[in-house]
mmCIF file of C-alpha atoms in Angstrom:
data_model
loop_
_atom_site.group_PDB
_atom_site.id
_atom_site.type_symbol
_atom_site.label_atom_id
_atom_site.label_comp_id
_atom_site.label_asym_id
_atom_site.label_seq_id
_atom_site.Cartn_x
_atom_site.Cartn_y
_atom_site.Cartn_z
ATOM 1 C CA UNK Z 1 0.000 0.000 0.000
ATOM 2 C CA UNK Z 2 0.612 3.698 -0.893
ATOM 3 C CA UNK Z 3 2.415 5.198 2.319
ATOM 4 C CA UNK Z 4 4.142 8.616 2.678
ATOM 5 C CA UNK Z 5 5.892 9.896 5.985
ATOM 6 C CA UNK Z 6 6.993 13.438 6.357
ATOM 7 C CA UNK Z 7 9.335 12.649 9.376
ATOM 8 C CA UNK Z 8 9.755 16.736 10.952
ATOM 9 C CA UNK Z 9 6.449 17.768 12.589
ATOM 10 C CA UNK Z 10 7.723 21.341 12.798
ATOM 11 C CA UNK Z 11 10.376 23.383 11.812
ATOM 12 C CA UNK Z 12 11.870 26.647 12.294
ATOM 13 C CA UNK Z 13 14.161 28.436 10.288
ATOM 14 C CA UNK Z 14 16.116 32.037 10.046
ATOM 15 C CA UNK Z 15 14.997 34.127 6.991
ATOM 16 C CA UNK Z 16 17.995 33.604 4.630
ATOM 17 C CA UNK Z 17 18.623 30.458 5.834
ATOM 18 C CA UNK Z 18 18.442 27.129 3.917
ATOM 19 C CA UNK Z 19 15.792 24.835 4.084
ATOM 20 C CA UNK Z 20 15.002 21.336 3.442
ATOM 21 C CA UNK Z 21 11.578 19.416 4.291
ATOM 22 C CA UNK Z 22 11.941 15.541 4.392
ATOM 23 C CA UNK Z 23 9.325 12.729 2.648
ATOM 24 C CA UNK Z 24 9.322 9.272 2.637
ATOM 25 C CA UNK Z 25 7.290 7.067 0.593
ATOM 26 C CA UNK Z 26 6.649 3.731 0.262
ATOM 27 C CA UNK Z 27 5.175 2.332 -3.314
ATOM 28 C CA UNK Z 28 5.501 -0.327 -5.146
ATOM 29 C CA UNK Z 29 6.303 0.997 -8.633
ATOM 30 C CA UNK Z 30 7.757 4.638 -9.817
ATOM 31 C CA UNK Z 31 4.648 6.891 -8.003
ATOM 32 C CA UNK Z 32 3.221 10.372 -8.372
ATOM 33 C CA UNK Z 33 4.939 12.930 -5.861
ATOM 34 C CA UNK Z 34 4.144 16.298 -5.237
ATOM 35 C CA UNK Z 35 4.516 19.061 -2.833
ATOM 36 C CA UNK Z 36 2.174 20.986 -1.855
ATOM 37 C CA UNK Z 37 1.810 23.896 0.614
ATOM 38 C CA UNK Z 38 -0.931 25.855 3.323
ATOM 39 C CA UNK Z 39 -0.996 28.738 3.923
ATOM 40 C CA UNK Z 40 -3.155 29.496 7.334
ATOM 41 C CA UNK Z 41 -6.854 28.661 6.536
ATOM 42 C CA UNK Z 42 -6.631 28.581 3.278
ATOM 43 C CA UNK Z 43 -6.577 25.679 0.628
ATOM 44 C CA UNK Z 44 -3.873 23.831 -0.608
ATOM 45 C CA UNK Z 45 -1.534 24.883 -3.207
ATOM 46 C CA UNK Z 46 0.733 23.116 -5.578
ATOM 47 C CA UNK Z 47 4.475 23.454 -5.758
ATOM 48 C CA UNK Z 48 5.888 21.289 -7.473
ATOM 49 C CA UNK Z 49 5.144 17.799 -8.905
ATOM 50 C CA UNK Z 50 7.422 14.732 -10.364
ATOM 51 C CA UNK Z 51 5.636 12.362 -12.763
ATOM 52 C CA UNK Z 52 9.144 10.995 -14.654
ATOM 53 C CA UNK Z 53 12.821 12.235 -16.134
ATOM 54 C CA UNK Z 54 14.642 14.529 -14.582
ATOM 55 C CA UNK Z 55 14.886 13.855 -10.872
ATOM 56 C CA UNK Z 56 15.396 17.587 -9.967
ATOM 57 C CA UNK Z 57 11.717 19.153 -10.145
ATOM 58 C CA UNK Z 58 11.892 23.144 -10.123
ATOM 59 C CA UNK Z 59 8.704 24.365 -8.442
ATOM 60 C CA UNK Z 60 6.954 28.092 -7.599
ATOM 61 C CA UNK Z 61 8.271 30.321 -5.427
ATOM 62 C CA UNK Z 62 12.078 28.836 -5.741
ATOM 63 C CA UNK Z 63 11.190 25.380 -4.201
ATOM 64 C CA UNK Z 64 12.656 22.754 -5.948
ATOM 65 C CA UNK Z 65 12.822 18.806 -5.023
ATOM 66 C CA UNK Z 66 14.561 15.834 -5.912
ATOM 67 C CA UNK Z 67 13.631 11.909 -6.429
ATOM 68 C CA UNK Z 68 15.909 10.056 -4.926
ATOM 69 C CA UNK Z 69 14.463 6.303 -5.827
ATOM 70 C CA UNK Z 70 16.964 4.301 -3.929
ATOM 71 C CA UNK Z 71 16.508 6.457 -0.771
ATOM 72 C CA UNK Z 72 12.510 6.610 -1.637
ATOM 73 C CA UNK Z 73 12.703 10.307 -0.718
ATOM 74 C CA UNK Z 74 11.252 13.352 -2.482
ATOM 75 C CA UNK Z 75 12.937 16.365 -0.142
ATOM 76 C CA UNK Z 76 11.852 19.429 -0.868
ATOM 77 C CA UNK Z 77 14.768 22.392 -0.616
ATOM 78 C CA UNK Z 78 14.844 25.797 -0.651
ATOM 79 C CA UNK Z 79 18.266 27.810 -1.184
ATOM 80 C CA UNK Z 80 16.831 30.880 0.916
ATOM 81 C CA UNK Z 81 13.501 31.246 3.077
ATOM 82 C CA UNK Z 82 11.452 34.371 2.852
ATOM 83 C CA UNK Z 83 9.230 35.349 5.564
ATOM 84 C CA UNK Z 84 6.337 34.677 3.780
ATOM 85 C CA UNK Z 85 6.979 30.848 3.237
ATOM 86 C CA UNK Z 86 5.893 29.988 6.663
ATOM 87 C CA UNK Z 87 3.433 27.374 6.015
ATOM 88 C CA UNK Z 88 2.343 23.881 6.554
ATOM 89 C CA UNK Z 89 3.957 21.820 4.014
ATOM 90 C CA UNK Z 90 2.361 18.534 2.529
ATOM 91 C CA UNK Z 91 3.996 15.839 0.399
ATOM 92 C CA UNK Z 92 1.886 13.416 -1.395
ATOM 93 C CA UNK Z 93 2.172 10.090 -3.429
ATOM 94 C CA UNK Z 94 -0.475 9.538 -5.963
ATOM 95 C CA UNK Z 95 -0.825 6.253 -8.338
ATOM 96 C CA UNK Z 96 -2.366 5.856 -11.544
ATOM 97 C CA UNK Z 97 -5.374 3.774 -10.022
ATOM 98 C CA UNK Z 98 -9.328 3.425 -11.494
ATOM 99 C CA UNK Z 99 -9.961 2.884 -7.516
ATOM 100 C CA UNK Z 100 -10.485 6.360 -5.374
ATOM 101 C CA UNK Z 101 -7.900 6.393 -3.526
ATOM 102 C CA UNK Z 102 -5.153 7.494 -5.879
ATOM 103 C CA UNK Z 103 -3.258 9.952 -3.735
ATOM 104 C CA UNK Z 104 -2.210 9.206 -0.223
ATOM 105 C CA UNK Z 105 -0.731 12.952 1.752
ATOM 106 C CA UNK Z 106 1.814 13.029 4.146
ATOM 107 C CA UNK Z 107 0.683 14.274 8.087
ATOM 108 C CA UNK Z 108 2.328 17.730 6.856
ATOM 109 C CA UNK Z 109 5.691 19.591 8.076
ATOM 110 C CA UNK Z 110 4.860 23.094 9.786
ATOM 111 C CA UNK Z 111 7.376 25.771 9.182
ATOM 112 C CA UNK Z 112 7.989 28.663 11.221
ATOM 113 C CA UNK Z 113 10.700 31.378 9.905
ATOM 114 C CA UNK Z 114 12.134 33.693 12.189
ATOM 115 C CA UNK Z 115 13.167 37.392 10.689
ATOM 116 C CA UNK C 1 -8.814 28.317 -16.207
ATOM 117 C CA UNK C 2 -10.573 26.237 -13.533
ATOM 118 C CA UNK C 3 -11.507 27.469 -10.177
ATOM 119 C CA UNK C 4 -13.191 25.854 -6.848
ATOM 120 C CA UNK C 5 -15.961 27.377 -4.873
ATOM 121 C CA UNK C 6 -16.462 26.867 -1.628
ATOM 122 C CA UNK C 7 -18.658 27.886 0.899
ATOM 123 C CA UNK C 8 -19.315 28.882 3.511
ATOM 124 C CA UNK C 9 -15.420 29.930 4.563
ATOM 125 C CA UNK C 10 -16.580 29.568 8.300
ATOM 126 C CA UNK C 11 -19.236 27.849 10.034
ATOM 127 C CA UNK C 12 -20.485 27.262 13.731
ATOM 128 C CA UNK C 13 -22.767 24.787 14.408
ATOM 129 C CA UNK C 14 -24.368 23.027 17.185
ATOM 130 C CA UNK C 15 -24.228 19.104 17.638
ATOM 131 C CA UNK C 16 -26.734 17.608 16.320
ATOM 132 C CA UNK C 17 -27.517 20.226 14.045
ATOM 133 C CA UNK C 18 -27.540 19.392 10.190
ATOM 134 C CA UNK C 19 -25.014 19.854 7.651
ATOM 135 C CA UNK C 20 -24.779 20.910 3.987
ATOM 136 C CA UNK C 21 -21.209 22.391 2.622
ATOM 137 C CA UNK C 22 -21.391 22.852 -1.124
ATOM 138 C CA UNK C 23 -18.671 22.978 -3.679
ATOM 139 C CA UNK C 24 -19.204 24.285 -7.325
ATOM 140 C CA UNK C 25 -15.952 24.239 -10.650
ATOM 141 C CA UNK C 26 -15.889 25.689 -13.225
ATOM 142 C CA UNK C 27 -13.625 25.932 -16.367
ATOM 143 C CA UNK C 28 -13.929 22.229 -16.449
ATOM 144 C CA UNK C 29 -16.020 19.822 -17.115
ATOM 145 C CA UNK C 30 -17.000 16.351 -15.881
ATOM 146 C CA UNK C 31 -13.744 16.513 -13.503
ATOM 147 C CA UNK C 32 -13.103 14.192 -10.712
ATOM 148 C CA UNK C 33 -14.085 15.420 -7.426
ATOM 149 C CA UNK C 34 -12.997 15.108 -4.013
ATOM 150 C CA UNK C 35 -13.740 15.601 -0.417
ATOM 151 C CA UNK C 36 -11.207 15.718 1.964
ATOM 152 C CA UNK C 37 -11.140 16.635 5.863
ATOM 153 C CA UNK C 38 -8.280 18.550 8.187
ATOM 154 C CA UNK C 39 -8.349 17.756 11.515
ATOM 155 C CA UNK C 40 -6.305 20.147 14.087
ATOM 156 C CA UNK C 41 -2.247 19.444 13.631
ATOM 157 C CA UNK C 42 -3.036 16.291 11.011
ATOM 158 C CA UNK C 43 -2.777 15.743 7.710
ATOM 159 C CA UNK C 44 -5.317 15.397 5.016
ATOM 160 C CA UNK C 45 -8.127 12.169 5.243
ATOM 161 C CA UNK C 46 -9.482 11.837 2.001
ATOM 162 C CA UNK C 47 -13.486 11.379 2.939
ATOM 163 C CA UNK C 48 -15.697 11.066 -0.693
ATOM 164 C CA UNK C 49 -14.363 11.130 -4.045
ATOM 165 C CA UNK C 50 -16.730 11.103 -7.185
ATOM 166 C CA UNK C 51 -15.918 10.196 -10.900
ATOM 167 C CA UNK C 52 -19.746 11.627 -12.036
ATOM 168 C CA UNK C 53 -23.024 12.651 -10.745
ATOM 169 C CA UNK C 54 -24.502 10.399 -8.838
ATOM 170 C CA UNK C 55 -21.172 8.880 -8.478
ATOM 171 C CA UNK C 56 -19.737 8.669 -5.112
ATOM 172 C CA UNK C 57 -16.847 6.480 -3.220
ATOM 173 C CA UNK C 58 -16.130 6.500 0.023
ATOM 174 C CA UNK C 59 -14.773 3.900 2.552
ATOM 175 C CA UNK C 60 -14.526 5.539 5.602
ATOM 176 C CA UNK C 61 -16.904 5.214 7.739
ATOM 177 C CA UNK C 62 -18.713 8.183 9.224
ATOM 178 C CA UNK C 63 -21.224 10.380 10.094
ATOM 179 C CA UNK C 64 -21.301 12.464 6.674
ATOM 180 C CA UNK C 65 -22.388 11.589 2.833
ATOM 181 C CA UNK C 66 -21.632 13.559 -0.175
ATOM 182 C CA UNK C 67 -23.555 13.831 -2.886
ATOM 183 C CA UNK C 68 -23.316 15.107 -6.633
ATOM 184 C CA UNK C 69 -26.583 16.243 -8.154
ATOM 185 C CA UNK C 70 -24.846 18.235 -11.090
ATOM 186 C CA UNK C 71 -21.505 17.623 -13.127
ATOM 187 C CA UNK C 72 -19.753 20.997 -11.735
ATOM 188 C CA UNK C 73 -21.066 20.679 -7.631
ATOM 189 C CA UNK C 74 -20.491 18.411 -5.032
ATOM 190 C CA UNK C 75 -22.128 18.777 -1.775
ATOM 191 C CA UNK C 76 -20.641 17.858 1.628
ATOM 192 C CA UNK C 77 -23.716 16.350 4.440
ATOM 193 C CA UNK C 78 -25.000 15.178 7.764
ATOM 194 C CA UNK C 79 -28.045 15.139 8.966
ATOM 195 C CA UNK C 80 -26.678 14.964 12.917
ATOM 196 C CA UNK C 81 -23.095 16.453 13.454
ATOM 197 C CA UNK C 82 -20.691 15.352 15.982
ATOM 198 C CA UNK C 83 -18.101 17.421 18.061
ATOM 199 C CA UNK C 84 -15.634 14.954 16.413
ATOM 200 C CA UNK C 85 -16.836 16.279 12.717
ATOM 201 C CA UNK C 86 -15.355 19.453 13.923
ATOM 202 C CA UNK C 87 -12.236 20.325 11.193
ATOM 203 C CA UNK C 88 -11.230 21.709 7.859
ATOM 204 C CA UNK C 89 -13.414 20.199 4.772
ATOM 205 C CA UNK C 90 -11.887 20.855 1.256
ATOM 206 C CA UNK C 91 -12.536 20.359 -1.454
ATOM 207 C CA UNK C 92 -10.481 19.670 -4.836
ATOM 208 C CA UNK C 93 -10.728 18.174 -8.598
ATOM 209 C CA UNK C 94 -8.417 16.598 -9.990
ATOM 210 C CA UNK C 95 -6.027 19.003 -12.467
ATOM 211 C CA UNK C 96 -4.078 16.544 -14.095
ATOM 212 C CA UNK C 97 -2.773 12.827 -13.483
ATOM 213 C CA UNK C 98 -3.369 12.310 -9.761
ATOM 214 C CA UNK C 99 -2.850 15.783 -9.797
ATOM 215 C CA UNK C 100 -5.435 17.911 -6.688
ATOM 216 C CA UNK C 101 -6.653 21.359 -7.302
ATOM 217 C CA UNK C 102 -7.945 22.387 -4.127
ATOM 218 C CA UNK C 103 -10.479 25.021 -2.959
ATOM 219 C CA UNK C 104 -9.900 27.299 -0.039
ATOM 220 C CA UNK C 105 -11.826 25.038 2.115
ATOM 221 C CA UNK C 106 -14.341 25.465 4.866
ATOM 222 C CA UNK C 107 -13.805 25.976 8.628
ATOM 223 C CA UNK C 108 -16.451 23.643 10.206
ATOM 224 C CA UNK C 109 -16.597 24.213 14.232
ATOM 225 C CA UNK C 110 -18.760 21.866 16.202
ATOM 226 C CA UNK C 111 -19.821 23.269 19.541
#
């Protein structure tokens, strides 16, 4: 079964600073993965998505991730936070399925930035 | 391009009360819908999901139904809410392979 662990509950980060959110998956065959992100009470938006090719995705808002298939990871990185990119952060497997449940989200990583 | 309405943003409503959030698209058509609830600090639990109207999935068991009377709106029930249906309810289509396009969602507080 689909499975995806994000393994940081929370983060929290200078602005400037690096960042890099963690995800796990667990699939039998090359899967779906995307990051998406939350901003407080609002919907979910996409960042970035991998479907095949090149391993490093580039995403909105200079996010960028990379499939790492032997480590079944999909970390999202970004080379310097902004203030406004405090968020909750979701990764997410989905599978090419006729059955409902084609995409299976992480629990979420929340990020805090401090100026 | 296609957009998500939801409503209403906020809602309060007693237990036991009944419940009806409603989700229209448009710039689409026949899309794959979904309903999907937020509980405090969790991820996302992915409640209904409909290929047509009429058409609804779901196996989680629960104390809400969906419905979809028309191609572009999916509606979100309960006839008796719970404190524990308190949460986030969004809902999205699906953009591309596998691919969610969510709404803003709806703020559902059980008291």
């Amino acid at each position: 079964a689909q499975s995806v662990t994000q393994p940081d509950i929370h983060i929290t980060v200078s602005e400037g600073a690096s960042l890099e959110l963690r995800c796990n998956y667990s699939y039998g065959a090359t899967p779906y993965l995307f990051w998406y992100v939350q901003s407080p009470g609002q919907g979910l938006q996409l960042l970035l998505k991998y479907f095949s090719g090149d391993t490093l995705v580039q995403g909105i808002k200079g996010f960028e991730a990379e499939f790492k298939r032997s480590q079944s990871s999909f970390n999202l990185r970004k080379p310097s936070v902004h203030w406004s990119d405090a968020a909750e952060y979701f990764c997410a497997v989905g599978a090419m399925k006729t059955s409902y449940d084609k995409v299976i989200f992480g629990p979420g990583t929340s990020l805090s930035v401090i100026p | 391009s296609q957009t998500i309405h939801q409503w209403p943003a906020t809602l309060v409503q007693p237990v036991g009360s009944p419940l009806s959030l409603e989700c229209t698209v448009e710039g689409t058509s026949n899309p794959n819908l979904y309903w999907y609830r937020q509980a405090a600090g969790r991820g996302l639990q992915l409640l209904f999901y409909s290929v047509g109207i009429g058409q609804i999935s779901s196996e989680v068991p629960q104390n809400l139904s969906a419905s979809r009377p028309q191609d572009r709106q999916f509606i979100l029930s309960s006839k008796k809410l719970l404190l524990s249906d308190s949460g986030f309810y969004l809902c999205a289509l699906e953009a591309g392979p596998v691919e969610a396009f969510f709404g803003q969602g709806t703020r559902l507080t059980v008291v």
